[in-house]
mmCIF file of N, CA, C and O in Angstrom:
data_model
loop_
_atom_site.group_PDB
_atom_site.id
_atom_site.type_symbol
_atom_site.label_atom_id
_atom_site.label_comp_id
_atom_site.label_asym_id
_atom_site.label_seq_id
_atom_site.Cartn_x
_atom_site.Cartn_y
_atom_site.Cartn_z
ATOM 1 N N UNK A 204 -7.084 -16.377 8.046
ATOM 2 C CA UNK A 204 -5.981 -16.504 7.122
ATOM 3 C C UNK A 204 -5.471 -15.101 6.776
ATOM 4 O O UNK A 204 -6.283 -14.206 6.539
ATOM 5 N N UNK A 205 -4.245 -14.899 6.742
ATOM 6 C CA UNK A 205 -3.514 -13.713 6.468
ATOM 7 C C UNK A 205 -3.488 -13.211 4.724
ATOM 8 O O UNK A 205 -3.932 -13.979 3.871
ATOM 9 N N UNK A 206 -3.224 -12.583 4.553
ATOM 10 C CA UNK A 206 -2.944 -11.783 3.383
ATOM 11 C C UNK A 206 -1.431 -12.871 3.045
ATOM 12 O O UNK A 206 -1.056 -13.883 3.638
ATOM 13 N N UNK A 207 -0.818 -12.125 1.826
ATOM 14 C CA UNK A 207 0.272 -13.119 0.743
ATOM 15 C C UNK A 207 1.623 -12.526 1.441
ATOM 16 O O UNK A 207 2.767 -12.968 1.327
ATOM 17 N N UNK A 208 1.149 -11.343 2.236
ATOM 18 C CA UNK A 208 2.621 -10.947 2.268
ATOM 19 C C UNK A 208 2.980 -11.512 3.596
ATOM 20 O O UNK A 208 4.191 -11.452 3.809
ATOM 21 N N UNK A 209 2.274 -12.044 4.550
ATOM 22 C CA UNK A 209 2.208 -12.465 5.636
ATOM 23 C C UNK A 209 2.354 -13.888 5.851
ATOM 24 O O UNK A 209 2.766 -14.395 6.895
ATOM 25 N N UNK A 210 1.877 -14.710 4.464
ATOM 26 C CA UNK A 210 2.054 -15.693 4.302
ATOM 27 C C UNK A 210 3.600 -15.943 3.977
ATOM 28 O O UNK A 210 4.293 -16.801 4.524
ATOM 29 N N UNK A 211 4.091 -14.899 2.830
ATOM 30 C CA UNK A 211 4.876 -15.369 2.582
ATOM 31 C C UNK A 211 6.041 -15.232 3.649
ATOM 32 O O UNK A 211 6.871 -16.136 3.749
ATOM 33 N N UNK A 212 6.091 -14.311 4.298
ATOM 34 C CA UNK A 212 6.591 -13.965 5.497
ATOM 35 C C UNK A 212 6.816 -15.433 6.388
ATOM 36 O O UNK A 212 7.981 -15.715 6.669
ATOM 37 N N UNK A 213 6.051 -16.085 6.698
ATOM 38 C CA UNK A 213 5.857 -17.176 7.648
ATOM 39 C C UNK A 213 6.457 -17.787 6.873
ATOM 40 O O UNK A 213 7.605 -17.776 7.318
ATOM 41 N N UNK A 214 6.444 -18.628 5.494
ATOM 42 C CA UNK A 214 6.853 -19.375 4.563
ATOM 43 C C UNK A 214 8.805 -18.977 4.868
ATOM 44 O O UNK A 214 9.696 -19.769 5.175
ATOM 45 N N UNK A 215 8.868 -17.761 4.672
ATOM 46 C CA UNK A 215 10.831 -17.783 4.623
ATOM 47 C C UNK A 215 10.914 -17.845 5.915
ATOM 48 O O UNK A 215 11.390 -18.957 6.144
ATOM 49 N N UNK A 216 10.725 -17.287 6.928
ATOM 50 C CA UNK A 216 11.278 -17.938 8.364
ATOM 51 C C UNK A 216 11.422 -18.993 8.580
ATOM 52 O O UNK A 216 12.549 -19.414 8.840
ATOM 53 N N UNK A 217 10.251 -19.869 8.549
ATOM 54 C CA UNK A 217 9.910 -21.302 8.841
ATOM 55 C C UNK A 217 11.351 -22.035 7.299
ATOM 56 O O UNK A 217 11.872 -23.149 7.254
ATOM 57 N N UNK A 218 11.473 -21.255 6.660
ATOM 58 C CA UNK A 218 12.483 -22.129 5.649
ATOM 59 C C UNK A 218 13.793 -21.517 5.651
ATOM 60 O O UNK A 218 14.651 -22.146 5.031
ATOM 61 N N UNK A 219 14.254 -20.112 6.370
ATOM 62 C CA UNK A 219 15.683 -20.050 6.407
ATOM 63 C C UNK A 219 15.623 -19.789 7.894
ATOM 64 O O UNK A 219 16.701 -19.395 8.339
ATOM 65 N N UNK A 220 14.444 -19.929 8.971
ATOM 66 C CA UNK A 220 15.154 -20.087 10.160
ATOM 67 C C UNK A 220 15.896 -19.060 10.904
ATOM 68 O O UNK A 220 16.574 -19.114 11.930
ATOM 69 N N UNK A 221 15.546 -18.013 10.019
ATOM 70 C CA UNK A 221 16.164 -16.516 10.761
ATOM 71 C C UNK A 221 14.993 -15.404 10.334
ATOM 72 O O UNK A 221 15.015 -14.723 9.309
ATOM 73 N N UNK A 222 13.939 -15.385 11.395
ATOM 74 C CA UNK A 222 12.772 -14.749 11.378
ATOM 75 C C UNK A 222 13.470 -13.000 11.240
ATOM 76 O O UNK A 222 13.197 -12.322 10.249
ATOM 77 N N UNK A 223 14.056 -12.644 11.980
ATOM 78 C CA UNK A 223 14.342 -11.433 12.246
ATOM 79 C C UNK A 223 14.880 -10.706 11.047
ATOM 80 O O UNK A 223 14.364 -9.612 10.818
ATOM 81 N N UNK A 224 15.981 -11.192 10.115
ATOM 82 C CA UNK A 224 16.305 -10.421 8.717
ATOM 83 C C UNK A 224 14.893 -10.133 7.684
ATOM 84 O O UNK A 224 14.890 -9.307 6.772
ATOM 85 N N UNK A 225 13.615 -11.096 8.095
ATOM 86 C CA UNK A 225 13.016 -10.945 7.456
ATOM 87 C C UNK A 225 11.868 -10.022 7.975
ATOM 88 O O UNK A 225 11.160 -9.406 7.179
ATOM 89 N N UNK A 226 11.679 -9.930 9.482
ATOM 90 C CA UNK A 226 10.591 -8.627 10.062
ATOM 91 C C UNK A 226 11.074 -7.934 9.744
ATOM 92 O O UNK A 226 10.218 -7.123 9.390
ATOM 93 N N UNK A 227 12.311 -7.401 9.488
ATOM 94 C CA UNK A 227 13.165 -6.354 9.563
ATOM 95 C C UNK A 227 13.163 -5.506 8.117
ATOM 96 O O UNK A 227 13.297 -4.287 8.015
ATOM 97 N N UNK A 228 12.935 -6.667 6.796
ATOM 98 C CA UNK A 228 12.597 -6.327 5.748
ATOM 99 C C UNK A 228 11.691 -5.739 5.528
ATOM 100 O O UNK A 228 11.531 -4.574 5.161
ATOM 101 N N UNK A 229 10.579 -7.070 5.896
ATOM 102 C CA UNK A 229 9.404 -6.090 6.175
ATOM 103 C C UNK A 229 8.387 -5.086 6.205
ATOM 104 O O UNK A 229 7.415 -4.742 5.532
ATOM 105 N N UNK A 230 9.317 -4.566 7.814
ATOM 106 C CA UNK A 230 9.294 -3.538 8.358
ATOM 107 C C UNK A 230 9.654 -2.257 7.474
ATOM 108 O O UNK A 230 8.906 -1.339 7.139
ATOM 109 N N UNK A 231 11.057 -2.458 7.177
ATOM 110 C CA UNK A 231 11.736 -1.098 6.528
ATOM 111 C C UNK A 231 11.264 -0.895 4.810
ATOM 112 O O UNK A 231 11.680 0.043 4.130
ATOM 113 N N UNK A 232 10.126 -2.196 4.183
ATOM 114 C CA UNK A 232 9.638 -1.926 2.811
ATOM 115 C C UNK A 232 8.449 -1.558 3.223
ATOM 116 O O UNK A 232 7.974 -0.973 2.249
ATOM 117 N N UNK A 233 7.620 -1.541 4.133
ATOM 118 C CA UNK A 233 6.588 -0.899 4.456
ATOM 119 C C UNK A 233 6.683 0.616 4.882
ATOM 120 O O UNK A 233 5.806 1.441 4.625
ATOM 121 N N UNK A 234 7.783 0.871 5.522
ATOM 122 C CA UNK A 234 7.796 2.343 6.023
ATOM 123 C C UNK A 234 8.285 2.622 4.844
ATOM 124 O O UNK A 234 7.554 3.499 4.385
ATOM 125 N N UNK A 235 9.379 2.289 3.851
ATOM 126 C CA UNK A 235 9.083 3.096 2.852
ATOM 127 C C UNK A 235 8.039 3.534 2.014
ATOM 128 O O UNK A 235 7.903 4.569 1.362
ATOM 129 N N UNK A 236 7.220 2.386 2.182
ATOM 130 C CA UNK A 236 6.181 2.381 1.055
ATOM 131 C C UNK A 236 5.543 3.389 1.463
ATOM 132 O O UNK A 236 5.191 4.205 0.612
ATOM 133 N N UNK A 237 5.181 3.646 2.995
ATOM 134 C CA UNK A 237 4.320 4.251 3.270
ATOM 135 C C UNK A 237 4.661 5.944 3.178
ATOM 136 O O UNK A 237 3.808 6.832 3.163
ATOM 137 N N UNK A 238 5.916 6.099 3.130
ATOM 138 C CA UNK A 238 6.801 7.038 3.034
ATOM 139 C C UNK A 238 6.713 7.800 2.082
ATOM 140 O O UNK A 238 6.551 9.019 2.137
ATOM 141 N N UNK A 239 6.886 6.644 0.452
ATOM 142 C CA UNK A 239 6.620 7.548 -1.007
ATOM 143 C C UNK A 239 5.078 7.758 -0.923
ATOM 144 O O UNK A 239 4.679 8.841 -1.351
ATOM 145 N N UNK A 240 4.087 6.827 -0.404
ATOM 146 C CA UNK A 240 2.757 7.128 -0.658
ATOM 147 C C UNK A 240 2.514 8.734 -0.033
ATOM 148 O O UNK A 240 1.937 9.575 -0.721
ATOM 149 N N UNK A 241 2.932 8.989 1.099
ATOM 150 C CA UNK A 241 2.686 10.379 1.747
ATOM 151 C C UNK A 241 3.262 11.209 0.877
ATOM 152 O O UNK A 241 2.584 12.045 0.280
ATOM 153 N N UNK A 242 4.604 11.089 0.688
ATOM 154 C CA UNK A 242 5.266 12.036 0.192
ATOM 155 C C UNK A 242 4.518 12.568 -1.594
ATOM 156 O O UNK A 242 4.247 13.698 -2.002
ATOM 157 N N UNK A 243 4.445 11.846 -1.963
ATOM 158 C CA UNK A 243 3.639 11.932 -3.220
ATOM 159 C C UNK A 243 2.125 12.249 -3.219
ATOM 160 O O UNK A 243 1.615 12.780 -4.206
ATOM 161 N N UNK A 244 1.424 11.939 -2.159
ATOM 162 C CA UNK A 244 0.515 12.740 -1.337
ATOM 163 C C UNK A 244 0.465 13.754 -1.450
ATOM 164 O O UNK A 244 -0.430 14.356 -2.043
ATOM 165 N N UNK A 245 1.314 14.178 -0.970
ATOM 166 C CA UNK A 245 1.835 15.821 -0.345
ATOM 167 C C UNK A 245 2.021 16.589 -1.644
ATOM 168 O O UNK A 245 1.665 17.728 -1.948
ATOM 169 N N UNK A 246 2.546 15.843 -2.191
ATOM 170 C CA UNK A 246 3.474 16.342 -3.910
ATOM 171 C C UNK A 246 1.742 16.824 -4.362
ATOM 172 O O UNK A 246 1.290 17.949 -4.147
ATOM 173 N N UNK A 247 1.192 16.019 -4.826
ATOM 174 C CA UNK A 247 0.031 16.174 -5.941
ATOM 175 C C UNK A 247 -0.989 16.812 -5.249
ATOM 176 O O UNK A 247 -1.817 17.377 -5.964
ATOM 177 N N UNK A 248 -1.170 16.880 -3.905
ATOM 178 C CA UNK A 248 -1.992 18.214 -3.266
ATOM 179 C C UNK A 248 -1.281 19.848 -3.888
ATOM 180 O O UNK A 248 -1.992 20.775 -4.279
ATOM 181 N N UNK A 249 -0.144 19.870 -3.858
ATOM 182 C CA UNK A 249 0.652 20.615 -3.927
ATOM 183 C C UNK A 249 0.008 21.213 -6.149
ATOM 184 O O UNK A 249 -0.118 22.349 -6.608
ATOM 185 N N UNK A 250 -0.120 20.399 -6.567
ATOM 186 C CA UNK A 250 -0.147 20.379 -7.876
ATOM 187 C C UNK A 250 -1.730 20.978 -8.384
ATOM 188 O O UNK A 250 -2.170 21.948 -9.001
ATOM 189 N N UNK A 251 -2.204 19.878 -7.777
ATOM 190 C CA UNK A 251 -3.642 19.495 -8.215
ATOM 191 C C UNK A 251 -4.975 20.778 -7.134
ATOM 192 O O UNK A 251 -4.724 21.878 -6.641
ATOM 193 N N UNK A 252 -5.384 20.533 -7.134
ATOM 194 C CA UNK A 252 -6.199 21.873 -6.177
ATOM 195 C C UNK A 252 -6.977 21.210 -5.373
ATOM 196 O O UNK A 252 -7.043 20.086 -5.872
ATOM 197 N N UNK A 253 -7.753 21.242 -4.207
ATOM 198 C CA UNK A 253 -8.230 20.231 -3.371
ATOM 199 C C UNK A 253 -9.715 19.883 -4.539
ATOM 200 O O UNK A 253 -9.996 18.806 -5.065
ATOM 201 N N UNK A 254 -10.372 21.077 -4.647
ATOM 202 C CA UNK A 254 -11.571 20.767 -5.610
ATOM 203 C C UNK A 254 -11.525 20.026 -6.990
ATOM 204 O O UNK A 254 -12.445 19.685 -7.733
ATOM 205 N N UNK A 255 -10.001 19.866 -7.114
ATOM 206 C CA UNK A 255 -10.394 19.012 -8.803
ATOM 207 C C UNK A 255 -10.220 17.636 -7.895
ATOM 208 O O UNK A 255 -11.040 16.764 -8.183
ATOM 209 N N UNK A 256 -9.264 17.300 -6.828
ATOM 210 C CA UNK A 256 -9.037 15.961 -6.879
ATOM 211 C C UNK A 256 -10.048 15.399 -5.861
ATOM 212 O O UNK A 256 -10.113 14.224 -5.501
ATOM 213 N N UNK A 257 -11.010 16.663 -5.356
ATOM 214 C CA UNK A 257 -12.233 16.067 -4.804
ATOM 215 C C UNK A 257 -13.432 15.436 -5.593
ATOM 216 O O UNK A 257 -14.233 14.579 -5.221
ATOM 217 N N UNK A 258 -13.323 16.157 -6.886
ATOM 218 C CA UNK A 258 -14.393 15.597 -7.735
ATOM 219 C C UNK A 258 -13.218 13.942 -8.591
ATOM 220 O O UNK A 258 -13.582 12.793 -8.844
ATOM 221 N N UNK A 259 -12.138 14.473 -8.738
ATOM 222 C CA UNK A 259 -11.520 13.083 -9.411
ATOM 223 C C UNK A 259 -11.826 11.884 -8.440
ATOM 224 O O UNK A 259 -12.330 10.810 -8.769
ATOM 225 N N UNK A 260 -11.362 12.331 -6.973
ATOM 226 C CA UNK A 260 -11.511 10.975 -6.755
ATOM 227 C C UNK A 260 -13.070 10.532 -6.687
ATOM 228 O O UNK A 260 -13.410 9.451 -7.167
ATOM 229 N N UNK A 261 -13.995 11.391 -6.083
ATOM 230 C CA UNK A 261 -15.408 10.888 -6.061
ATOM 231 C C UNK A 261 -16.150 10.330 -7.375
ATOM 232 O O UNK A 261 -17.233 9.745 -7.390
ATOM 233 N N UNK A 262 -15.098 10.728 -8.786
ATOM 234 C CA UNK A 262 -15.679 9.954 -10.102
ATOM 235 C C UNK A 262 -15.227 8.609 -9.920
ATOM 236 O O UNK A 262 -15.937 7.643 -10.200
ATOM 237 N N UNK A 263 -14.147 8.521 -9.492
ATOM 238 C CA UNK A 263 -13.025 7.402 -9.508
ATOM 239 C C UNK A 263 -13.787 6.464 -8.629
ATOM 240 O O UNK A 263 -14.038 5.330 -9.036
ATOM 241 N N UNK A 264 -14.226 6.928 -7.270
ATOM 242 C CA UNK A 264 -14.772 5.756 -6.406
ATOM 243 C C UNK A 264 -16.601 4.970 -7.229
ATOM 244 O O UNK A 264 -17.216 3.908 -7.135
ATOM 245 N N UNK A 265 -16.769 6.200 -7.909
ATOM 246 C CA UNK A 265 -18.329 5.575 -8.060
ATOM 247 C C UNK A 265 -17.983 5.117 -9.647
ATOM 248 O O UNK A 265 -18.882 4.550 -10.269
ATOM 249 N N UNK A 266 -17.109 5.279 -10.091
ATOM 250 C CA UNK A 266 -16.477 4.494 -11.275
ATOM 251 C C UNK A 266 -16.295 3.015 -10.572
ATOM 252 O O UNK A 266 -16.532 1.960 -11.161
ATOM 253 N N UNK A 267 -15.839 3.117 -9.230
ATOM 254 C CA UNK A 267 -14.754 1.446 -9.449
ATOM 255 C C UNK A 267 -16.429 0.903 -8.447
ATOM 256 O O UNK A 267 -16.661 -0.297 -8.303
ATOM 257 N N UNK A 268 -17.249 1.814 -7.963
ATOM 258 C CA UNK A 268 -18.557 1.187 -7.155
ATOM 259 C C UNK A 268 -19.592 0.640 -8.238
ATOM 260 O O UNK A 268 -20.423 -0.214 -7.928
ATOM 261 N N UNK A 269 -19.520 1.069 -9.272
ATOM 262 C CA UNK A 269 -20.822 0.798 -10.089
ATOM 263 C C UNK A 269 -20.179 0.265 -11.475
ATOM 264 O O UNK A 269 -21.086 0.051 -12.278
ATOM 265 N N UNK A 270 -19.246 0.060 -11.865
ATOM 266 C CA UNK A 270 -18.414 -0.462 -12.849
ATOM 267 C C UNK A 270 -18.281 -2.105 -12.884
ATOM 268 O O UNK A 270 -17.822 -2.742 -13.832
ATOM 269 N N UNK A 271 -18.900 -2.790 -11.351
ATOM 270 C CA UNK A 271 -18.777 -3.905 -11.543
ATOM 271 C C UNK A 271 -19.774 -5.117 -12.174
ATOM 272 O O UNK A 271 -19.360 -6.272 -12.264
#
């Protein structure tokens, strides 16, 4: 079984019958997405120093690992 966005994906083709406006959506909200995620990436390396956001994220992961 697929993920919601995949579902829902199948769900509007199969109901407006024009698959392609909707890969196409998609497509071009994923490359953006993936687009601001880098770019903002890039941004907060730029900000932050590699050693603080090496220890932030390693609090952050054993925060969300042992928090449950």
């Amino acid at each position: 079984m697929g993920d919601k966005t995949q579902l829902l994906a199948f769900i509007l083709a199969a109901r407006f019958k024009r698959p392609l406006p909707i890969i196409l959506g998609i497509l071009l909200a994923t490359l953006l997405n993936h687009g601001i995620a880098g770019a903002f990436g890039t941004w907060i390396t730029t900000v932050i120093g590699a050693d603080v956001l090496r220890w932030v994220l390693g609090c952050r992961l054993s925060a969300w690992r042992y928090g449950r």
